[in-house]
PDB file of C-alpha atoms in Angstrom:
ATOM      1  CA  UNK A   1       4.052  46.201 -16.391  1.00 73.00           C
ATOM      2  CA  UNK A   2       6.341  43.392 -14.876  1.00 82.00           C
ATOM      3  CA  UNK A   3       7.662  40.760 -16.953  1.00 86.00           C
ATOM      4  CA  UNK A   4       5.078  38.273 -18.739  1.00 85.00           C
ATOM      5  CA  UNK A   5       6.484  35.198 -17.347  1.00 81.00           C
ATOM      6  CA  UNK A   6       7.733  34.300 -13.740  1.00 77.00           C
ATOM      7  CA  UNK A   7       9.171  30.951 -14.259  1.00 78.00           C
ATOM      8  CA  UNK A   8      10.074  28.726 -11.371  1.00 72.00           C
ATOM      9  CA  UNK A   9      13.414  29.407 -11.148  1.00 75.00           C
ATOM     10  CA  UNK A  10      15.496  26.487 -13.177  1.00 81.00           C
ATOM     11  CA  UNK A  11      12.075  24.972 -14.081  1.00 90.00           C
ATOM     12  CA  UNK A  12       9.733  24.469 -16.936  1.00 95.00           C
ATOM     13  CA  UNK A  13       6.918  26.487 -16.719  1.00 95.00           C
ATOM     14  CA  UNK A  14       5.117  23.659 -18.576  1.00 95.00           C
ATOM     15  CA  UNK A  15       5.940  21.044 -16.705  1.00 96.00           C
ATOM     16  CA  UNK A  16       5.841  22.750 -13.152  1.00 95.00           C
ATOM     17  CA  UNK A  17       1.808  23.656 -14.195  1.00 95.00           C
ATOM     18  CA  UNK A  18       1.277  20.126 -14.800  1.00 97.00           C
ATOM     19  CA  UNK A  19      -0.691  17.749 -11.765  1.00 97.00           C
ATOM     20  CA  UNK A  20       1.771  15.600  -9.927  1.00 97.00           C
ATOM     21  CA  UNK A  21       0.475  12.704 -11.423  1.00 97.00           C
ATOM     22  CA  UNK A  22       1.419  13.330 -15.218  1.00 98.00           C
ATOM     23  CA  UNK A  23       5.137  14.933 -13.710  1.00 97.00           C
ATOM     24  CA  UNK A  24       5.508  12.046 -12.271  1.00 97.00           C
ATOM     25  CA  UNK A  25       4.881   9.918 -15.970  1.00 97.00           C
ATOM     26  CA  UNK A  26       6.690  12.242 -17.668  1.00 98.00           C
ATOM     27  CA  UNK A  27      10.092  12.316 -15.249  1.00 96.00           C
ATOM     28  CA  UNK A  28      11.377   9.233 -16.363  1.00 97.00           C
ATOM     29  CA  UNK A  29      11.825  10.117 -20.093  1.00 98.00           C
ATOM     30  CA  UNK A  30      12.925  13.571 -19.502  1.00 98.00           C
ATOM     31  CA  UNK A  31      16.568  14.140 -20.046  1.00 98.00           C
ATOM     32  CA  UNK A  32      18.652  17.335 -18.643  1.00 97.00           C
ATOM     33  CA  UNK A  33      20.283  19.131 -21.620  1.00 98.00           C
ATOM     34  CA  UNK A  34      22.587  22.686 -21.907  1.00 98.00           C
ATOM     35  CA  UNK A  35      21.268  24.196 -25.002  1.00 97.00           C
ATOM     36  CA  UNK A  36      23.983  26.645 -26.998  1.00 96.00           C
ATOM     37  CA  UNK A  37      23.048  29.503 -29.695  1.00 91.00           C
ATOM     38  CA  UNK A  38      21.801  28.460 -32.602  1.00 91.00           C
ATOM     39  CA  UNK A  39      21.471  24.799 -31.521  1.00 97.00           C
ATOM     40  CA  UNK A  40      18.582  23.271 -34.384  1.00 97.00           C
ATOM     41  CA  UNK A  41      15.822  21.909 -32.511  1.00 98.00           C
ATOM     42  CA  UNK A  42      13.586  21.358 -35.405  1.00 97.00           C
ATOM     43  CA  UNK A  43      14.552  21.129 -39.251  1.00 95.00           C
ATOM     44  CA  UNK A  44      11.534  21.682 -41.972  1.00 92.00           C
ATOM     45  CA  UNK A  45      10.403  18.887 -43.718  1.00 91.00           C
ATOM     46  CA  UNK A  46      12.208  16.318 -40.774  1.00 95.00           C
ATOM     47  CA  UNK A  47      10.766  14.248 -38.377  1.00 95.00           C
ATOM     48  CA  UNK A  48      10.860  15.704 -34.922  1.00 96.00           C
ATOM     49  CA  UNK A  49      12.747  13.260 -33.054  1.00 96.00           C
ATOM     50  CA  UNK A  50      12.925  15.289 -29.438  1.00 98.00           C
ATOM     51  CA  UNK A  51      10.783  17.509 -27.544  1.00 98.00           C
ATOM     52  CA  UNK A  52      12.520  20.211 -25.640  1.00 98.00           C
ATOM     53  CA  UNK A  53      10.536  22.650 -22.644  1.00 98.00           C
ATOM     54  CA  UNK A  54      12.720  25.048 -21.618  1.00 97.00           C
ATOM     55  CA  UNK A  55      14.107  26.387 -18.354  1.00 96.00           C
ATOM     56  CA  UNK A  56      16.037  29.028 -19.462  1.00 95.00           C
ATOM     57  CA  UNK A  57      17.189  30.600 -22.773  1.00 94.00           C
ATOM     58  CA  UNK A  58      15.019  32.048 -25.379  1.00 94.00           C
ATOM     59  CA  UNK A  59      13.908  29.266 -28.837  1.00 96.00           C
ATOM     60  CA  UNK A  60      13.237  30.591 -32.167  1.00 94.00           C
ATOM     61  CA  UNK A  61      11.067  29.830 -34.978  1.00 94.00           C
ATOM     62  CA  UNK A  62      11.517  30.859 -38.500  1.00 92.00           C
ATOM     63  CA  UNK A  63       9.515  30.699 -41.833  1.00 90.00           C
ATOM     64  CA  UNK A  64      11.853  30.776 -45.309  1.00 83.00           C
ATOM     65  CA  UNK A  65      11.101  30.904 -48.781  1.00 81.00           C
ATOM     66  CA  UNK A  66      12.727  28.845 -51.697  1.00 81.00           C
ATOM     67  CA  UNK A  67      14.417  32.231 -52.521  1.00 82.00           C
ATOM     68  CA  UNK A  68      16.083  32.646 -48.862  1.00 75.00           C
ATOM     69  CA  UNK A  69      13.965  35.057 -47.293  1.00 80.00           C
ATOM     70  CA  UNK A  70      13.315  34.535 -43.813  1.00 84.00           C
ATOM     71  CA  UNK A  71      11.233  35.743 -41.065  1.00 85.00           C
ATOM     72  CA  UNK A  72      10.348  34.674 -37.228  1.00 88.00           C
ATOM     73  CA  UNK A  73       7.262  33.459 -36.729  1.00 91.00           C
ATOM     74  CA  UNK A  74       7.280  32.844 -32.795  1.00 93.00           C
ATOM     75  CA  UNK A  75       9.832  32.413 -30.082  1.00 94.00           C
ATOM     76  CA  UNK A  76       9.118  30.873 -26.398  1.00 97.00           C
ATOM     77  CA  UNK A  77      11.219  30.496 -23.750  1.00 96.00           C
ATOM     78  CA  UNK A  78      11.129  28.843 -19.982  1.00 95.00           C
ATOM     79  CA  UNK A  79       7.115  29.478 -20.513  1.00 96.00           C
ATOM     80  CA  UNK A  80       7.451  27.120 -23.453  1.00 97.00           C
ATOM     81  CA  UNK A  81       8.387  24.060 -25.689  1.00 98.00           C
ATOM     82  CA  UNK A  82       9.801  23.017 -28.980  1.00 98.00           C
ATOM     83  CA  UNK A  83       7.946  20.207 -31.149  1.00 96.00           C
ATOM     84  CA  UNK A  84       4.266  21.434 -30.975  1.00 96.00           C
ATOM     85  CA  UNK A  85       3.366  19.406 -34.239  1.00 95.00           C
ATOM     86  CA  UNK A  86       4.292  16.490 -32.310  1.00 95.00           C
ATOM     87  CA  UNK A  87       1.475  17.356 -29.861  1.00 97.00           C
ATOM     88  CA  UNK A  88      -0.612  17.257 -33.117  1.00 95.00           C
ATOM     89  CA  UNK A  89       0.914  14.263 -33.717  1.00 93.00           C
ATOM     90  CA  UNK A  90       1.792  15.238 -37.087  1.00 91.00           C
ATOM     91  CA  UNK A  91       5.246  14.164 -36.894  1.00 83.00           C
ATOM     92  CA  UNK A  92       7.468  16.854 -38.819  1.00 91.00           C
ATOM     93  CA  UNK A  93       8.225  20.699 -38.642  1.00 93.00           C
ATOM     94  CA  UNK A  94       6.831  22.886 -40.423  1.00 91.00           C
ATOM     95  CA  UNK A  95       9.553  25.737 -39.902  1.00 92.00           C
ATOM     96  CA  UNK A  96      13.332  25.839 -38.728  1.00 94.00           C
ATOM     97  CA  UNK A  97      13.647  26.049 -34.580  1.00 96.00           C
ATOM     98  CA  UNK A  98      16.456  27.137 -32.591  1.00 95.00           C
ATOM     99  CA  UNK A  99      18.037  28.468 -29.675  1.00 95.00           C
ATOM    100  CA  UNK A 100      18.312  32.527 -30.149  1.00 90.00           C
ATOM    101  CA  UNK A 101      19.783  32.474 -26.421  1.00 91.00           C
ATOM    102  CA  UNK A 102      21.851  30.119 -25.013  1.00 93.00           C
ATOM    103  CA  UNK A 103      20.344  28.296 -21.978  1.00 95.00           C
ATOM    104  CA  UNK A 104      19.068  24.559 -20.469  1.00 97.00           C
ATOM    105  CA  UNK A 105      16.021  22.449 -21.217  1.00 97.00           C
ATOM    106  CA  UNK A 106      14.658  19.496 -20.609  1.00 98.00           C
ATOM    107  CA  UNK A 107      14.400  16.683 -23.863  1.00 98.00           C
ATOM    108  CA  UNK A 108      12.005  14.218 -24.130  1.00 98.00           C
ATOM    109  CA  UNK A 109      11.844  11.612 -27.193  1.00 98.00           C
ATOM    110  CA  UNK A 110       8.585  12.511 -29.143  1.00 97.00           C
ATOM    111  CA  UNK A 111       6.999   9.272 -29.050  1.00 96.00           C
ATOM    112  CA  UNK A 112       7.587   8.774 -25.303  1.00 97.00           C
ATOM    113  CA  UNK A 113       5.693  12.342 -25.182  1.00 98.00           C
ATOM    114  CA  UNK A 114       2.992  11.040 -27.787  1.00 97.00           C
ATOM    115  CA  UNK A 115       2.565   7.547 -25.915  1.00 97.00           C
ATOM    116  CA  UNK A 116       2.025   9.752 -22.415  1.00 98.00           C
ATOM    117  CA  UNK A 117      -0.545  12.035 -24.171  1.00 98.00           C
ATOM    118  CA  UNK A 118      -2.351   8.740 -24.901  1.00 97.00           C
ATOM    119  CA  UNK A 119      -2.225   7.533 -21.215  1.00 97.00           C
ATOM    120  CA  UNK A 120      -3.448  11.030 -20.407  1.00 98.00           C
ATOM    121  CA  UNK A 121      -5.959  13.401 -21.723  1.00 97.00           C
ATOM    122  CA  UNK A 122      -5.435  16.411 -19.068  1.00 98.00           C
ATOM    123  CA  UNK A 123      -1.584  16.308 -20.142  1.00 98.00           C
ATOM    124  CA  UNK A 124      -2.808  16.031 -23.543  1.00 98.00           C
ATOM    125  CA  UNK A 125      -5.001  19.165 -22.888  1.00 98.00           C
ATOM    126  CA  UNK A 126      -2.428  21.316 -21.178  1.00 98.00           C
ATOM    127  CA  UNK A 127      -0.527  20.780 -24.444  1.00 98.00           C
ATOM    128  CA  UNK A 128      -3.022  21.891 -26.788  1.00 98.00           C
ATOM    129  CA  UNK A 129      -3.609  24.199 -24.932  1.00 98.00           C
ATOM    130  CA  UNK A 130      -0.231  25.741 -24.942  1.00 98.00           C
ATOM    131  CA  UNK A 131      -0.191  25.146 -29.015  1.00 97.00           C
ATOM    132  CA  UNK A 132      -3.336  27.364 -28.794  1.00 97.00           C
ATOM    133  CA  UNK A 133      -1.068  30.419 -27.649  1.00 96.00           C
ATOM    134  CA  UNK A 134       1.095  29.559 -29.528  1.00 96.00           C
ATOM    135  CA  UNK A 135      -1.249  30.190 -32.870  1.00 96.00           C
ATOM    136  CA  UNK A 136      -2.460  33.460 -30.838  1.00 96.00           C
ATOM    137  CA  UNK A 137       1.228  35.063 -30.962  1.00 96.00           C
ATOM    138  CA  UNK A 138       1.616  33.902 -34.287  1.00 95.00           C
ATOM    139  CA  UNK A 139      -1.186  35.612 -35.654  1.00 95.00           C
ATOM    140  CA  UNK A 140      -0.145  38.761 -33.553  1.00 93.00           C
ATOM    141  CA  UNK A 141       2.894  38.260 -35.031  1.00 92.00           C
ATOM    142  CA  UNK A 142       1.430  38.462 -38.375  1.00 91.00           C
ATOM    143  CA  UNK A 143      -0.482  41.820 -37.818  1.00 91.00           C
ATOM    144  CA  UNK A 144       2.395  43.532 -36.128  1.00 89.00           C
ATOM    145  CA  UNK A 145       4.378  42.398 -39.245  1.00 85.00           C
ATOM    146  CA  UNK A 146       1.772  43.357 -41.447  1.00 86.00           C
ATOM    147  CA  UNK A 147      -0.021  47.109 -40.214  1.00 87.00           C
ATOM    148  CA  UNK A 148       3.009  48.127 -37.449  1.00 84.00           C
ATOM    149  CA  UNK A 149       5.619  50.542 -37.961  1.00 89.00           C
ATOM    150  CA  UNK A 150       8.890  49.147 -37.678  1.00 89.00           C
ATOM    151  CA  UNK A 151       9.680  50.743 -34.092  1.00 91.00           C
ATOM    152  CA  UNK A 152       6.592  49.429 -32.849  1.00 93.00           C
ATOM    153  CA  UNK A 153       7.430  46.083 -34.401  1.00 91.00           C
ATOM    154  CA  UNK A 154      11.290  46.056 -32.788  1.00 93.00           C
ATOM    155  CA  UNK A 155       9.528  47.287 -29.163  1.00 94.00           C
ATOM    156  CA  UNK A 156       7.191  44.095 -29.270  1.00 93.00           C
ATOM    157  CA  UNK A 157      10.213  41.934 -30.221  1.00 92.00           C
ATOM    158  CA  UNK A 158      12.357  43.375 -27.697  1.00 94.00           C
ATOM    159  CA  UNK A 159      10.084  43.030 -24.992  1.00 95.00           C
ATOM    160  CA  UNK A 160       9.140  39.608 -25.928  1.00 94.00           C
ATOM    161  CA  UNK A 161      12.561  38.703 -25.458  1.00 92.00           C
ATOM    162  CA  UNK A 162      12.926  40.247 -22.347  1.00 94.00           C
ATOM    163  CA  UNK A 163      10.422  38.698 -20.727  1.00 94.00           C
ATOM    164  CA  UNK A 164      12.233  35.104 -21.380  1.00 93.00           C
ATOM    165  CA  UNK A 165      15.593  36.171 -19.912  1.00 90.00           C
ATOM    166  CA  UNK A 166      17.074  37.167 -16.912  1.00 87.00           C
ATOM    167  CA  UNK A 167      18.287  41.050 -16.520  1.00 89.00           C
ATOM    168  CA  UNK A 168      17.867  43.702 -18.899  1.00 93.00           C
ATOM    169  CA  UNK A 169      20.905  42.758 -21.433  1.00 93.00           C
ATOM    170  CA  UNK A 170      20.362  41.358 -24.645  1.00 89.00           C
ATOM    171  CA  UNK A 171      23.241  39.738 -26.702  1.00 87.00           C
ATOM    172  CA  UNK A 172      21.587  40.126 -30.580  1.00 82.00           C
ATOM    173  CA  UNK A 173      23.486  41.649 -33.910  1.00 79.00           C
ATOM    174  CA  UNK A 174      22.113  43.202 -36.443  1.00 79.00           C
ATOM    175  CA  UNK A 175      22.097  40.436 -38.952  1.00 79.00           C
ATOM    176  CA  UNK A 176      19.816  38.104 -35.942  1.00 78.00           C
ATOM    177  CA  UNK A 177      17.523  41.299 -35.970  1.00 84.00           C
ATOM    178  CA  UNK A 178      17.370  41.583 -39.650  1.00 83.00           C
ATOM    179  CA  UNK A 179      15.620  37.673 -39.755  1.00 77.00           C
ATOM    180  CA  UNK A 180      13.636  37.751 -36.635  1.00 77.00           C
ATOM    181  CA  UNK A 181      11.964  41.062 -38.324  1.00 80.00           C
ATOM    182  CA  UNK A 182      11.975  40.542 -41.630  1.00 78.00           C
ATOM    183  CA  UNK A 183      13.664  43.613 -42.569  1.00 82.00           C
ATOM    184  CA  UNK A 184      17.206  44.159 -44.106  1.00 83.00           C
ATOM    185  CA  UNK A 185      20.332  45.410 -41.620  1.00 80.00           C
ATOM    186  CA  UNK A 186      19.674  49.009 -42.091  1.00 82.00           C
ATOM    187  CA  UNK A 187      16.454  48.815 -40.735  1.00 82.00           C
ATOM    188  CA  UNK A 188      17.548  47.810 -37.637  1.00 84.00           C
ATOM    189  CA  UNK A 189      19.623  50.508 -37.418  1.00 86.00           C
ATOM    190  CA  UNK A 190      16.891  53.011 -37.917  1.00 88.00           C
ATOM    191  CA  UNK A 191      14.811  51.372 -35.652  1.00 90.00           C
ATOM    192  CA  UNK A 192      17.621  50.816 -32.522  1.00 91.00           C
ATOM    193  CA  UNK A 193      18.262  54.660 -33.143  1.00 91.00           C
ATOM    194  CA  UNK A 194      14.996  55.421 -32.758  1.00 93.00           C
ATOM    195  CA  UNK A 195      14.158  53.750 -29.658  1.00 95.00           C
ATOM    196  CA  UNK A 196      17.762  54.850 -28.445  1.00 94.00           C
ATOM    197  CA  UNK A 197      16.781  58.642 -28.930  1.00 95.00           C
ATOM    198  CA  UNK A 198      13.880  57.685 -26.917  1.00 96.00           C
ATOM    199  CA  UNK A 199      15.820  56.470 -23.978  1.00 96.00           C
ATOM    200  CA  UNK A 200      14.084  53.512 -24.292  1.00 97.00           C
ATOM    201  CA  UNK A 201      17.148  50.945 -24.814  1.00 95.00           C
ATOM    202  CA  UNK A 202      20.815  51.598 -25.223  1.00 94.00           C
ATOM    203  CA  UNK A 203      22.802  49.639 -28.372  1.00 90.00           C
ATOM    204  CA  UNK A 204      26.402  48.240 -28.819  1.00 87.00           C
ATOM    205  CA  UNK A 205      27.656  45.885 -31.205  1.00 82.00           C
ATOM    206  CA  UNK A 206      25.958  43.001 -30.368  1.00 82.00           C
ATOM    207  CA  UNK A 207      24.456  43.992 -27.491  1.00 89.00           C
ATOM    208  CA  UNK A 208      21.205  46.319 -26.500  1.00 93.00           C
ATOM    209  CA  UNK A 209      20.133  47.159 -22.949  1.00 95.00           C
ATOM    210  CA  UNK A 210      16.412  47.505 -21.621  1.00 96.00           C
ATOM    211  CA  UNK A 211      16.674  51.006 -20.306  1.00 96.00           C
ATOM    212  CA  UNK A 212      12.854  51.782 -20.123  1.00 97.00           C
ATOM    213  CA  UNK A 213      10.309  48.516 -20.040  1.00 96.00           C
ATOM    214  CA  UNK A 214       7.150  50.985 -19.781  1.00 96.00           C
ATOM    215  CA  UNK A 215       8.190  52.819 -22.866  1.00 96.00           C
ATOM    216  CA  UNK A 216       8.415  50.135 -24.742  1.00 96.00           C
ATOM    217  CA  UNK A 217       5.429  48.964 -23.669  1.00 95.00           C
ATOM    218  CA  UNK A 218       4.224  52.413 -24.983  1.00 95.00           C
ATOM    219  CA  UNK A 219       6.181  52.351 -28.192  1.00 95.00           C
ATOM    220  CA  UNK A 220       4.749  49.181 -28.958  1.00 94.00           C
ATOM    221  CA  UNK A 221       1.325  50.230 -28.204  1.00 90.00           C
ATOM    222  CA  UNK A 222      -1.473  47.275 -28.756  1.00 88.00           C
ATOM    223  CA  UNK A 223       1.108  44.732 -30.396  1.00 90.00           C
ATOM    224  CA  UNK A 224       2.264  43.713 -27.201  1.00 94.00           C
ATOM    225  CA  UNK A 225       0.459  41.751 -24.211  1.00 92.00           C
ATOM    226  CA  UNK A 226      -2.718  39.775 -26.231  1.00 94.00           C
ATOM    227  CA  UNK A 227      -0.571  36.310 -26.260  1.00 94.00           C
ATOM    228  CA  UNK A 228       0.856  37.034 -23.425  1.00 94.00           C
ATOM    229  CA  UNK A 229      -2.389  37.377 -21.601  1.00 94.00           C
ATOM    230  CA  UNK A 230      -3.740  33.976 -23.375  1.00 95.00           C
ATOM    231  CA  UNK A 231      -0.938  32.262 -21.898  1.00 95.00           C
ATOM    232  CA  UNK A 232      -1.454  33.122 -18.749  1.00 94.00           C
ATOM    233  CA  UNK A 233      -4.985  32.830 -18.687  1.00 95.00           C
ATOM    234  CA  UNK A 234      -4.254  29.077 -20.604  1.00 96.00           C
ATOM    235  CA  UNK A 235      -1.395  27.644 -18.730  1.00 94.00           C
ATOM    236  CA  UNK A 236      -0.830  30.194 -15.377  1.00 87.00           C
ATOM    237  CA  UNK A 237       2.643  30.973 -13.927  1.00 73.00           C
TER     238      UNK A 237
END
């Protein structure tokens, strides 16, 4: 299977989907931004201030506990966009968002984005409608994290990941792993060794390769592909 998402090369899936008509009320307020690693897009508890869809680069976004445990919830990338309880127009995170891969964006002040949803309901609608898989890959997220074994969980991840960059290379440590799964260093380990002896990926300090997409498609049997498919049957490529 190819990757999930054929972006427009240097474009927002999001906004390239959109009719002409709410691009064109949108262009004015959107700003061109480069987007580092770890760069906070959303802090819990905080207003959300700015909107940011993606062109390239891969956004995280990660439950905690008062007792410092963390855990991913959902990532998105140039298929995607930060600040989707702004387009509930609830007004503050939930969870901590940032940049897991350095790339570019496009920002938009959150009630420049709210005051365009007003002036149009199919924008508004294309938005929800992108929350909606949203909630769809966070509930798959859930049951992976829940009834998956940890290779099958670290296949889905990887391949999620992959399908928001370019190439097969993957700059990630351990530690980044450790959080986006929910499991301590060592279990990254096992699970990189496992899919290594596979010939599935190869790992480096800070570093794995995509050696075999179809096997980790196989590896990560029916975790992968239902929010991907929802996004595409949502929003379209």
């Amino acid at each position: 299977m190819p990757k999930a998402f054929s972006c427009p090369i240097g474009e927002s899936n999001l906004i390239s989907t959109l009719s002409e008509g709410d691009r064109a009320l949108l262009k004015p307020h959107l700003t061109p931004v480069k987007m580092d690693a770890r760069m906070t897009l959303e802090e819990p508890g905080k207003p959300i201030e700015r909107v940011y869809f993606l062109k390239s680069g891969v956004g995280s976004t990660v439950a905690f506990s008062n007792n410092g445990r963390r855990i991913e919830t959902g990532l998105f990338g140039c298929e995607g966009m930060s600040g989707t309880a702004a387009v509930l127009q609830t007004g503050h995170a939930s969870h901590e968002t940032f940049m897991q891969v350095a790339g570019e964006g496009l920002a938009i002040e959150s009630g420049r984005l709210q005051d365009a949803m007003e002036q149009s309901p199919p924008l508004q609608r294309h938005l929800l409608r992108y929350v909606q898989a949203m909630m769809t890959q966070t509930s798959q997220t859930a049951l992976s994290n829940g009834q998956a074994k940890l290779e099958e969980r670290l296949a889905r991840w990887l391949l999620m990941c992959h399908d928001r960059i370019s190439g097969n290379e993957m700059y990630l440590t351990h530690e980044f792993l450790s959080i986006m799964l929910g499991v301590r260093r060592a279990g990254v380990t096992v699970g990189t060794h496992l899919l290594e002896g596979k010939g599935l990926i190869r790992a480096t300090r800070g570093r794995i390769v995509i050696l075999d997409r179809e096997g980790l498609e196989a590896e990560a049997q029916d975790s992968y592909g239902k929010p991907e498919a929802e996004y595409a049957r949502l929003i379209g490529t």
